[in-house]
Short mmCIF file of C-alpha atoms in Angstrom, two decimals:
data_model
loop_
_atom_site.label_atom_id
_atom_site.label_comp_id
_atom_site.label_asym_id
_atom_site.label_seq_id
_atom_site.Cartn_x
_atom_site.Cartn_y
_atom_site.Cartn_z
CA MET T 1 0.18 0.16 0.04
CA LYS T 2 1.76 3.08 -1.07
CA ARG T 3 -0.61 5.84 -0.26
CA SER T 4 -0.40 7.87 3.01
CA GLY T 5 -3.31 7.32 4.96
CA ARG T 6 -5.36 5.43 2.72
CA THR T 7 -5.32 2.15 0.42
CA LEU T 8 -6.38 2.60 -3.27
CA SER T 9 -8.34 -0.63 -4.11
CA VAL T 10 -10.79 -1.34 -6.73
CA VAL T 11 -12.36 -4.83 -6.51
CA LEU T 12 -13.59 -6.45 -10.00
CA THR T 13 -16.02 -9.07 -9.28
CA LEU T 14 -17.10 -11.83 -11.79
CA VAL T 15 -20.03 -14.15 -11.25
CA GLY T 16 -19.84 -17.40 -12.54
CA GLY T 17 -21.08 -21.18 -12.07
CA SER T 18 -20.69 -23.93 -9.49
CA ALA T 19 -17.40 -25.51 -8.73
CA SER T 20 -16.14 -27.67 -5.90
CA ALA T 21 -13.87 -25.35 -3.78
CA GLN T 22 -14.36 -24.84 -0.01
CA PHE T 23 -14.47 -21.68 1.64
CA VAL T 24 -13.74 -20.95 5.34
CA ASP T 25 -16.18 -19.24 7.45
CA ALA T 26 -15.36 -15.50 8.11
CA PRO T 27 -13.84 -14.45 11.27
CA SER T 28 -16.47 -14.38 14.31
CA ASP T 29 -16.08 -10.85 14.91
CA PRO T 30 -14.71 -8.79 11.95
CA ALA T 31 -15.81 -5.32 13.40
CA PRO T 32 -17.85 -3.82 10.56
CA ASP T 33 -17.90 -0.20 9.83
CA LEU T 34 -20.14 2.58 8.00
CA GLU T 35 -18.85 3.73 4.59
CA THR T 36 -20.77 6.13 1.89
CA VAL T 37 -20.67 4.61 -1.14
CA TYR T 38 -21.82 5.71 -4.66
CA TYR T 39 -24.03 4.02 -7.19
CA ASP T 40 -24.90 4.87 -10.46
CA TRP T 41 -27.15 3.31 -13.47
CA VAL T 42 -28.38 4.34 -16.77
CA ARG T 43 -32.43 5.72 -16.91
CA ASP T 44 -34.56 4.56 -19.85
CA ASP T 45 -34.01 7.74 -21.24
CA GLY T 46 -30.38 7.02 -21.47
CA VAL T 47 -29.54 9.96 -18.36
CA LEU T 48 -26.95 8.88 -15.99
CA ALA T 49 -28.56 8.44 -12.35
CA GLY T 50 -27.65 7.44 -8.83
CA GLY T 51 -26.92 8.46 -5.49
CA ARG T 52 -25.21 7.65 -2.36
CA THR T 53 -25.84 5.62 0.68
CA GLU T 54 -24.28 3.85 3.57
CA LEU T 55 -23.30 0.67 3.99
CA VAL T 56 -21.92 -1.61 6.48
CA ILE T 57 -18.55 -2.66 5.86
CA ASP T 58 -16.76 -5.84 6.77
CA ARG T 59 -13.01 -5.42 6.71
CA GLY T 60 -12.01 -8.52 8.24
CA VAL T 61 -9.10 -10.49 7.02
CA TYR T 62 -10.62 -13.89 5.18
CA PRO T 63 -8.32 -16.99 3.98
CA THR T 64 -8.51 -17.39 0.16
CA PRO T 65 -9.49 -20.80 -0.79
CA GLY T 66 -9.76 -21.23 -4.84
CA VAL T 67 -7.40 -18.94 -6.20
CA ALA T 68 -6.26 -20.53 -9.22
CA GLY T 69 -3.78 -17.99 -10.24
CA VAL T 70 -2.10 -14.44 -10.78
CA GLN T 71 -1.34 -13.03 -14.05
CA LEU T 72 -0.09 -9.79 -14.97
CA ILE T 73 -2.46 -8.56 -17.51
CA GLY T 74 -2.69 -5.29 -19.37
CA THR T 75 0.87 -3.93 -18.89
CA PHE T 76 2.03 -1.27 -21.11
CA ALA T 77 5.91 -1.94 -21.38
CA GLU T 78 6.93 -4.03 -18.71
CA SER T 79 7.35 -7.70 -18.51
CA ASP T 80 7.59 -8.27 -14.64
CA ALA T 81 5.90 -6.58 -11.97
CA LEU T 82 7.40 -3.38 -10.31
CA PRO T 83 6.85 -1.64 -7.16
CA ASN T 84 6.79 1.95 -8.09
CA ARG T 85 3.02 1.55 -10.16
CA VAL T 86 -0.47 2.28 -9.69
CA ASP T 87 -1.35 -1.56 -8.84
CA VAL T 88 -4.70 -2.38 -10.00
CA VAL T 89 -5.85 -5.82 -9.11
CA PHE T 90 -9.04 -7.50 -10.64
CA VAL T 91 -11.04 -10.05 -8.74
CA GLY T 92 -13.79 -11.92 -9.82
CA ASP T 93 -17.31 -13.11 -8.30
CA GLY T 94 -19.34 -15.86 -9.40
CA TYR T 95 -16.75 -17.85 -11.91
CA THR T 96 -16.70 -21.42 -11.50
CA ALA T 97 -13.75 -23.64 -12.49
CA GLY T 98 -14.78 -24.20 -15.96
CA GLU T 99 -15.75 -20.04 -16.33
CA LEU T 100 -12.51 -18.86 -15.73
CA GLY T 101 -11.64 -18.53 -19.39
CA LEU T 102 -14.47 -16.46 -19.72
CA TYR T 103 -13.36 -14.31 -16.61
CA ALA T 104 -9.86 -13.85 -18.02
CA VAL T 105 -11.31 -12.74 -21.59
CA GLN T 106 -13.42 -10.17 -19.64
CA ALA T 107 -10.76 -8.97 -17.07
CA ASP T 108 -8.44 -8.57 -19.79
CA SER T 109 -10.74 -6.43 -22.14
CA PHE T 110 -11.52 -4.39 -18.99
CA ALA T 111 -7.68 -3.87 -18.10
CA ASP T 112 -6.94 -2.66 -21.80
CA GLU T 113 -9.79 -0.46 -22.17
CA PHE T 114 -9.66 1.22 -19.03
CA PHE T 115 -7.18 3.26 -20.68
CA SER T 116 -9.63 4.78 -23.07
CA TYR T 117 -9.76 8.14 -21.63
CA GLU T 118 -7.32 10.77 -20.60
CA PRO T 119 -5.61 10.82 -18.43
CA PHE T 120 -5.67 7.05 -17.80
CA THR T 121 -4.50 6.68 -21.62
CA SER T 122 -1.48 9.26 -21.28
CA TYR T 123 -0.61 8.08 -17.62
CA ARG T 124 -0.90 4.08 -18.74
CA PRO T 125 2.72 3.34 -18.39
CA LEU T 126 2.21 4.42 -14.55
CA PHE T 127 -0.43 1.39 -14.03
CA GLN T 128 0.15 -2.22 -13.78
CA VAL T 129 -2.57 -4.62 -13.84
CA HIS T 130 -2.81 -8.22 -12.35
CA ARG T 131 -5.74 -10.52 -12.36
CA VAL T 132 -6.40 -12.81 -9.40
CA ASP T 133 -8.60 -15.99 -10.91
CA VAL T 134 -10.98 -16.78 -7.88
CA VAL T 135 -13.00 -19.65 -8.23
CA SER T 136 -16.64 -19.76 -7.13
CA ASN T 137 -18.94 -22.84 -5.78
CA GLU T 138 -21.95 -21.30 -8.13
CA SER T 139 -22.15 -19.02 -11.02
CA GLY T 140 -23.79 -15.59 -10.95
CA VAL T 141 -24.33 -13.15 -8.06
CA ASP T 142 -26.77 -12.55 -5.38
CA ASN T 143 -30.59 -11.22 -6.35
CA ASP T 144 -29.67 -11.02 -10.19
CA PRO T 145 -31.83 -11.31 -12.01
CA SER T 146 -34.51 -10.47 -9.15
CA ARG T 147 -34.76 -10.15 -5.76
CA GLY T 148 -34.39 -13.63 -3.47
CA ILE T 149 -31.88 -15.25 -5.83
CA ASN T 150 -29.12 -16.53 -3.33
CA ARG T 151 -25.79 -17.92 -4.82
CA ASP T 152 -22.59 -19.20 -3.07
CA THR T 153 -19.64 -16.96 -4.50
CA ALA T 154 -16.61 -16.13 -3.22
CA LEU T 155 -17.10 -12.33 -2.56
CA ASP T 156 -20.63 -12.24 -1.78
CA MET T 157 -21.33 -9.85 -4.37
CA ALA T 158 -25.03 -8.79 -4.64
CA TYR T 159 -27.61 -6.53 -6.16
CA TRP T 160 -30.43 -4.80 -4.19
CA CYS T 161 -28.09 -3.69 -1.72
CA ASN T 162 -29.63 -1.19 1.25
CA ASN T 163 -32.90 -1.86 -1.12
CA THR T 164 -31.28 -0.01 -3.82
CA GLU T 165 -31.46 -2.45 -7.03
CA ARG T 166 -28.48 -1.14 -9.15
CA LEU T 167 -26.42 -0.97 -6.20
CA LEU T 168 -24.02 -3.90 -6.78
CA CYS T 169 -22.03 -4.29 -3.72
CA VAL T 170 -19.45 -6.92 -2.65
CA ASN T 171 -17.56 -7.88 0.82
CA VAL T 172 -14.88 -5.50 0.89
CA GLY T 173 -12.97 -7.86 3.24
CA LYS T 174 -13.29 -10.83 0.97
CA ALA T 175 -12.23 -8.58 -1.97
CA TYR T 176 -9.30 -7.03 -0.41
CA SER T 177 -8.04 -10.91 1.18
CA TYR T 178 -8.26 -12.27 -2.54
CA ALA T 179 -6.65 -9.18 -4.36
CA ALA T 180 -3.92 -9.13 -1.64
CA THR T 181 -2.52 -12.30 -3.29
CA ALA T 182 -1.14 -10.68 -6.36
CA PRO T 183 2.59 -9.23 -5.58
CA TYR T 184 1.71 -5.50 -5.05
CA LEU T 185 -1.90 -3.95 -4.50
CA ASP T 186 -3.22 -0.64 -4.62
CA VAL T 187 -6.64 -0.46 -6.59
CA VAL T 188 -8.95 -3.35 -6.39
CA VAL T 189 -11.75 -3.80 -9.39
CA ALA T 190 -14.78 -6.30 -8.42
CA ILE T 191 -16.32 -7.32 -11.51
CA ALA T 192 -19.53 -9.75 -11.29
CA ASN T 193 -20.19 -12.37 -13.93
CA SER T 194 -23.64 -10.69 -14.85
CA SER T 195 -25.00 -8.73 -17.41
CA LYS T 196 -27.36 -6.66 -15.32
CA TYR T 197 -26.25 -3.00 -15.47
CA GLY T 198 -25.23 -2.17 -11.86
CA GLY T 199 -21.97 -0.73 -9.78
CA ALA T 200 -20.37 1.07 -6.92
CA GLY T 201 -17.57 3.20 -5.97
CA TYR T 202 -16.24 3.26 -2.28
CA PRO T 203 -14.21 5.81 -2.09
CA SER T 204 -12.69 5.40 1.39
CA SER T 205 -12.12 1.69 0.84
CA ASP T 206 -10.88 3.03 -2.61
CA LEU T 207 -12.83 0.02 -4.25
CA ALA T 208 -15.28 -0.28 -7.42
CA THR T 209 -17.71 -2.83 -8.57
CA ALA T 210 -19.61 -3.40 -11.99
CA ALA T 211 -21.16 -6.21 -14.05
CA ALA T 212 -18.57 -7.94 -16.73
CA GLY T 213 -21.23 -8.81 -18.91
CA ASN T 214 -23.23 -5.37 -19.56
CA GLY T 215 -22.02 -3.31 -22.73
CA ALA T 216 -21.35 -0.05 -20.21
CA ALA T 217 -19.24 -2.08 -17.73
CA VAL T 218 -16.00 -0.75 -18.68
CA ASP T 219 -17.41 2.96 -18.29
CA ILE T 220 -18.96 2.03 -15.21
CA VAL T 221 -15.76 1.04 -13.65
CA ILE T 222 -14.17 4.40 -15.20
CA HIS T 223 -16.76 6.09 -13.77
CA GLU T 224 -16.45 4.76 -10.12
CA LEU T 225 -12.90 5.12 -10.31
CA GLY T 226 -13.35 8.47 -10.44
CA HIS T 227 -15.05 8.14 -7.34
CA ALA T 228 -12.90 5.78 -5.71
CA LEU T 229 -9.40 7.15 -7.09
CA GLY T 230 -10.02 10.81 -7.67
CA ASP T 231 -12.44 11.43 -4.82
CA LEU T 232 -15.00 13.09 -7.56
CA ALA T 233 -18.10 13.80 -6.96
CA ASP T 234 -21.24 12.88 -9.49
CA GLU T 235 -22.08 15.77 -11.72
CA TYR T 236 -25.66 14.78 -12.52
CA THR T 237 -28.48 16.35 -11.17
CA TYR T 238 -31.02 13.26 -10.09
CA GLY T 239 -31.47 11.62 -6.68
CA GLY T 240 -30.93 14.67 -4.53
CA PRO T 241 -32.89 17.64 -3.47
CA THR T 242 -33.53 20.28 -6.35
CA ASN T 243 -32.20 23.18 -4.82
CA TYR T 244 -28.85 22.57 -3.23
CA THR T 245 -28.44 24.38 0.31
CA GLY T 246 -25.34 22.38 1.75
CA PRO T 247 -21.87 23.59 2.71
CA GLU T 248 -18.86 23.33 0.02
CA PRO T 249 -18.47 19.91 -0.94
CA SER T 250 -14.83 18.58 -0.52
CA ALA T 251 -15.05 17.04 -3.80
CA PRO T 252 -12.83 18.76 -6.61
CA ASN T 253 -15.32 18.78 -9.16
CA ALA T 254 -18.29 20.54 -7.51
CA SER T 255 -18.74 23.84 -5.53
CA VAL T 256 -21.53 26.11 -4.49
CA TYR T 257 -19.66 29.41 -6.29
CA ASP T 258 -19.97 30.38 -9.82
CA SER T 259 -17.19 31.32 -11.79
CA THR T 260 -17.07 35.17 -11.00
CA THR T 261 -17.15 34.11 -7.01
CA MET T 262 -14.85 31.30 -7.59
CA HIS T 263 -12.16 33.33 -9.28
CA SER T 264 -12.46 36.16 -7.10
CA LEU T 265 -11.76 33.76 -4.14
CA GLN T 266 -9.48 31.66 -5.68
CA ARG T 267 -11.50 28.48 -5.05
CA LYS T 268 -11.71 24.85 -6.47
CA TRP T 269 -10.98 24.99 -10.31
CA TYR T 270 -10.38 28.77 -10.58
CA ARG T 271 -7.48 28.05 -12.48
CA TRP T 272 -9.27 26.22 -15.24
CA ILE T 273 -12.07 28.68 -16.02
CA GLY T 274 -12.05 29.50 -19.52
CA THR T 275 -9.76 26.88 -20.75
CA SER T 276 -10.34 24.33 -23.59
CA MET T 277 -7.86 21.48 -24.05
CA SER T 278 -8.12 18.44 -26.59
CA GLY T 279 -9.29 15.26 -25.31
CA PHE T 280 -11.14 16.60 -22.29
CA ASP T 281 -14.64 17.77 -21.57
CA ASN T 282 -14.62 21.64 -22.90
CA PRO T 283 -14.92 24.31 -21.81
CA VAL T 284 -14.27 24.68 -17.97
CA SER T 285 -16.58 27.11 -16.19
CA THR T 286 -19.11 26.55 -13.97
CA TYR T 287 -22.46 24.72 -15.01
CA GLU T 288 -25.15 24.73 -12.58
CA GLY T 289 -26.72 21.53 -11.46
CA CYS T 290 -24.49 19.10 -9.71
CA ASN T 291 -24.17 16.10 -6.93
CA TYR T 292 -27.69 15.20 -7.34
CA SER T 293 -29.28 18.81 -7.23
CA VAL T 294 -30.44 21.12 -10.14
CA ASN T 295 -30.00 24.31 -8.44
CA GLY T 296 -27.30 25.88 -6.12
CA ILE T 297 -24.16 23.58 -7.14
CA TYR T 298 -22.06 23.96 -9.92
CA ARG T 299 -19.77 21.61 -12.13
CA PRO T 300 -16.57 22.15 -13.88
CA SER T 301 -17.90 21.24 -17.99
CA ASN T 302 -21.36 20.47 -19.47
CA ASN T 303 -21.23 16.75 -19.83
CA SER T 304 -18.24 14.91 -18.51
CA MET T 305 -17.58 11.20 -17.46
CA MET T 306 -18.77 12.18 -14.10
CA ARG T 307 -21.88 13.09 -15.51
CA ALA T 308 -22.95 10.99 -18.29
CA LEU T 309 -20.79 7.32 -19.43
CA ASN T 310 -18.98 7.45 -22.58
CA ARG T 311 -17.82 10.90 -21.96
CA PRO T 312 -14.30 12.15 -21.28
CA PHE T 313 -13.36 13.55 -18.03
CA ASN T 314 -12.85 17.65 -17.67
CA LEU T 315 -9.77 19.06 -16.59
CA PRO T 316 -9.98 19.84 -12.82
CA SER T 317 -11.35 16.20 -12.65
CA ALA T 318 -8.25 15.02 -14.80
CA GLU T 319 -6.14 17.20 -12.62
CA ALA T 320 -6.95 15.53 -9.22
CA LEU T 321 -6.95 12.11 -10.78
CA ILE T 322 -2.97 12.84 -11.82
CA VAL T 323 -2.24 14.22 -8.53
CA GLN T 324 -3.49 11.06 -6.72
CA ILE T 325 -1.65 8.72 -9.20
CA TYR T 326 1.45 10.34 -8.05
CA ARG T 327 0.45 9.96 -4.51
CA LEU T 328 0.93 6.42 -5.37
CA VAL T 329 3.83 6.71 -7.55
CA ASP T 330 7.27 8.15 -7.32
CA VAL T 331 8.06 10.36 -10.16
CA ILE T 332 11.79 8.61 -10.12
CA ASP T 333 11.65 5.09 -10.79
CA ALA T 334 15.55 4.55 -9.51
CA HIS T 335 18.66 6.20 -9.66
CA ALA T 336 22.27 5.61 -9.18
CA PRO T 337 24.94 5.48 -7.21
CA GLN T 338 22.94 4.10 -4.53
CA SER T 339 25.83 5.15 -2.40
CA PRO T 340 24.98 8.71 -0.93
CA ALA T 341 28.72 9.78 -1.02
CA PRO T 342 30.07 8.50 -4.84
CA PRO T 343 33.73 9.39 -5.71
CA ALA T 344 33.71 12.87 -7.39
CA ASP T 345 34.34 11.97 -10.86
CA SER T 346 31.28 9.50 -11.19
CA SER T 347 28.89 9.24 -13.68
CA LEU T 348 25.28 9.70 -12.15
CA TRP T 349 21.70 8.81 -13.52
CA VAL T 350 18.15 8.89 -12.58
CA ASP T 351 15.28 7.08 -14.23
CA PRO T 352 12.25 8.93 -14.22
CA VAL T 353 8.67 7.29 -15.16
CA ASP T 354 7.46 7.64 -18.55
CA PRO T 355 3.92 8.89 -19.04
CA LEU T 356 3.13 9.47 -22.66
CA THR T 357 2.56 13.38 -22.10
CA GLY T 358 6.34 13.73 -22.71
CA THR T 359 6.14 16.01 -19.70
CA ILE T 360 9.29 14.88 -17.32
CA GLU T 361 11.72 17.33 -16.61
CA ILE T 362 15.18 16.61 -15.34
CA GLY T 363 17.31 19.44 -13.65
CA TRP T 364 20.76 18.85 -12.25
CA THR T 365 22.90 21.43 -9.91
CA LEU T 366 26.24 21.40 -8.65
CA ASN T 367 26.96 23.17 -5.22
CA GLY T 368 23.51 24.99 -6.23
CA ALA T 369 24.46 26.12 -9.55
CA PRO T 370 22.69 24.58 -12.69
CA VAL T 371 24.95 21.82 -14.96
CA GLY T 372 23.99 19.13 -17.36
CA ASP T 373 21.77 19.03 -20.34
CA GLY T 374 18.71 18.38 -18.88
CA SER T 375 19.31 14.49 -19.91
CA ALA T 376 19.06 11.62 -17.20
CA THR T 377 22.71 11.17 -16.96
CA LEU T 378 25.22 13.52 -15.63
CA ASP T 379 29.45 12.86 -16.09
CA LEU T 380 31.02 14.67 -13.15
CA ALA T 381 34.82 14.37 -14.57
CA PRO T 382 34.71 17.17 -16.78
CA LEU T 383 33.09 19.41 -14.22
CA GLY T 384 35.86 18.95 -11.73
CA ALA T 385 33.77 18.20 -9.00
CA ARG T 386 35.48 17.22 -5.65
CA ALA T 387 34.83 16.03 -2.58
CA GLY T 388 32.46 17.68 -0.43
CA ASP T 389 30.36 19.07 -3.39
CA VAL T 390 26.77 18.47 -3.17
CA VAL T 391 24.94 17.52 -6.33
CA ARG T 392 21.14 17.10 -6.75
CA ALA T 393 18.86 15.51 -9.44
CA THR T 394 15.28 17.10 -9.61
CA VAL T 395 12.56 15.33 -11.66
CA VAL T 396 9.10 16.75 -12.14
CA ASP T 397 6.21 16.37 -14.11
CA ALA T 398 5.46 19.50 -15.83
CA THR T 399 2.15 18.65 -17.64
CA PRO T 400 -0.10 21.32 -18.19
CA TRP T 401 -2.85 19.28 -17.18
CA VAL T 402 -2.13 20.07 -13.46
CA ARG T 403 -2.28 23.78 -12.31
CA ASN T 404 -2.00 23.58 -8.84
CA GLU T 405 1.65 24.18 -8.30
CA THR T 406 1.46 23.20 -4.47
CA ASP T 407 0.42 20.04 -5.68
CA ARG T 408 2.77 19.63 -8.13
CA ALA T 409 5.88 20.23 -5.96
CA ASN T 410 4.39 17.87 -3.23
CA HIS T 411 3.59 14.96 -5.41
CA MET T 412 4.99 15.32 -8.67
CA THR T 413 8.70 16.32 -7.86
CA HIS T 414 11.20 14.62 -6.65
CA THR T 415 15.10 15.71 -5.84
CA VAL T 416 18.21 12.99 -5.14
CA GLN T 417 21.05 14.51 -3.53
CA TRP T 418 24.54 13.32 -3.30
CA THR T 419 27.47 14.24 -1.39
CA LEU T 420 30.66 13.62 -3.27
CA GLY T 421 33.50 11.60 -1.91
CA GLN T 422 37.15 11.40 -2.78
CA VAL T 423 38.33 10.34 -6.38
CA ALA T 424 40.32 7.04 -5.99
CA CYS T 425 42.99 7.94 -8.50
CA PRO T 426 42.97 11.90 -8.84
CA ALA T 427 46.09 12.03 -11.23
CA ASP T 428 44.25 9.54 -13.65
CA LEU T 429 42.86 12.28 -16.05
CA THR T 430 42.42 10.00 -19.02
CA GLY T 431 40.57 7.21 -16.99
CA GLU T 432 42.47 4.44 -18.09
CA GLY T 433 42.68 3.08 -14.58
CA ASP T 434 46.38 4.03 -14.00
CA VAL T 435 48.68 6.94 -13.65
CA ASN T 436 51.12 7.44 -16.86
CA VAL T 437 52.41 9.85 -19.24
CA ASN T 438 49.24 10.22 -20.81
CA ASP T 439 47.97 11.47 -17.88
CA PHE T 440 50.95 14.06 -17.57
CA PHE T 441 50.23 15.30 -21.05
CA GLU T 442 46.37 15.22 -20.39
CA PHE T 443 47.12 17.57 -17.15
CA LEU T 444 49.12 20.00 -19.24
CA SER T 445 46.43 20.51 -21.98
CA LEU T 446 43.73 21.21 -19.28
CA TYR T 447 46.23 23.77 -17.36
CA GLN T 448 46.83 25.61 -20.53
CA ALA T 449 42.99 25.70 -21.52
CA GLY T 450 42.19 26.82 -17.83
CA ASP T 451 39.96 23.88 -17.54
CA VAL T 452 38.21 23.59 -14.23
CA ARG T 453 39.77 20.06 -14.04
CA ALA T 454 43.42 21.04 -13.89
CA ASP T 455 42.26 23.13 -10.27
CA PHE T 456 43.64 20.72 -8.17
CA VAL T 457 43.63 22.87 -5.13
CA PRO T 458 40.16 24.62 -4.79
CA GLY T 459 39.97 28.69 -4.70
CA GLY T 460 42.67 31.06 -6.23
CA GLY T 461 42.09 29.79 -9.98
CA ILE T 462 44.57 27.40 -12.04
CA ASN T 463 48.04 28.52 -11.51
CA THR T 464 51.32 26.80 -10.37
CA ILE T 465 49.85 25.73 -6.98
CA ASP T 466 47.88 23.54 -9.12
CA PHE T 467 50.57 21.86 -11.04
CA PHE T 468 52.64 20.93 -7.95
CA ALA T 469 49.02 19.31 -6.42
CA PHE T 470 48.84 17.12 -9.68
CA LEU T 471 52.80 16.06 -9.62
CA ALA T 472 52.50 15.16 -5.87
CA ALA T 473 49.17 13.03 -6.90
CA TYR T 474 51.03 11.79 -10.36
CA GLN T 475 53.89 10.54 -8.26
CA GLN T 476 51.50 9.06 -5.88
CA GLY T 477 49.73 6.98 -8.50
CA CYS T 478 46.92 4.68 -8.00
#
């Protein structure tokens, strides 16, 4: 779990037929609690509707019989699991042993289509997806197609939770327990082997559910991940009071302020007002109607993914999602040397993550002064660095899709620092591994050119003191 203070989990549960797997009873007293859960569906007229409700959440730790395997799927570039990624884990509910092939096809399709919308498309290399093959005793989920139908499944997925037909809930403790069999876990997506429209987003649990056999299932998951990953509000106007009278919502895409007031107070998405960018729902302003109410509350764009399926996100929502991605992923994948005190003639490098935006910037400093050409590698030898000098590499994602510079500094920027140590063989100016006449002539050439590498005694410029200091090092050898 990489996100400070919470775990990002999306559980994909699929419902299947019968199998012989045996399941152990739940812990005797798993200490349930309450969580506000979002649910959504498409009405007969094609409009997205839904609401929020409180569910009792079981967060117990369960045994995981019936795990037939764990597969890395939908990976953009890597063949092996990496620690520095947003780790999405799919778990299926209601799939018998004979239906795991169907589950694999559906989960793999989800893993690919999930990246159909920005910012997920461009940030796909920062994600990693695993599929946990979970065997259920029976096929399908509870209350499908109608109430009163019960099935023996691994994750206890069901419609009609809290008397809401399309609210497809899951046992959170069981979903987490199965998802935790993957090597890394940030996001758990639970899809059910059902064609009935339904889904849910659990923001506090970072979990989402959807029906795998429904044509809108992928968009449902993306919408629910807007809740679970980005803490976004629903932007449609159904399910609540006509006139909103509550306080300013915490969600980044809902506000009681119109554009004039928002800009004046510098609240929420004031930086984005009037902006349009390709790939998003444009233009950004304040559109009345949001968070289940028609009046008195505003959304950032006319018709985004949080208002209707098969729609792009708006820019304030995309910004929130990107920042949350970087709460889980460090902008630097690796760096070397690992030693905090490499020799002063070392070659240093950083390996940033690689979003498709092409917006990663690298800056190097030597004792606070900029050096290098912005590449991932810095060769110290030509710079005349010495023991005790401080080198820093700062990597930042400078994407224009984020305008909150505080968030960029706190979550999208990372600096690596080295305090340089002694050079093992300072007179070996040619890098041949020993000291010989070639190094002597190299020093003369550098000395005559006034090159900093000939400044063997810091301070006072390049003069005869440096010449004699080099001779002493030359006589000492390696």
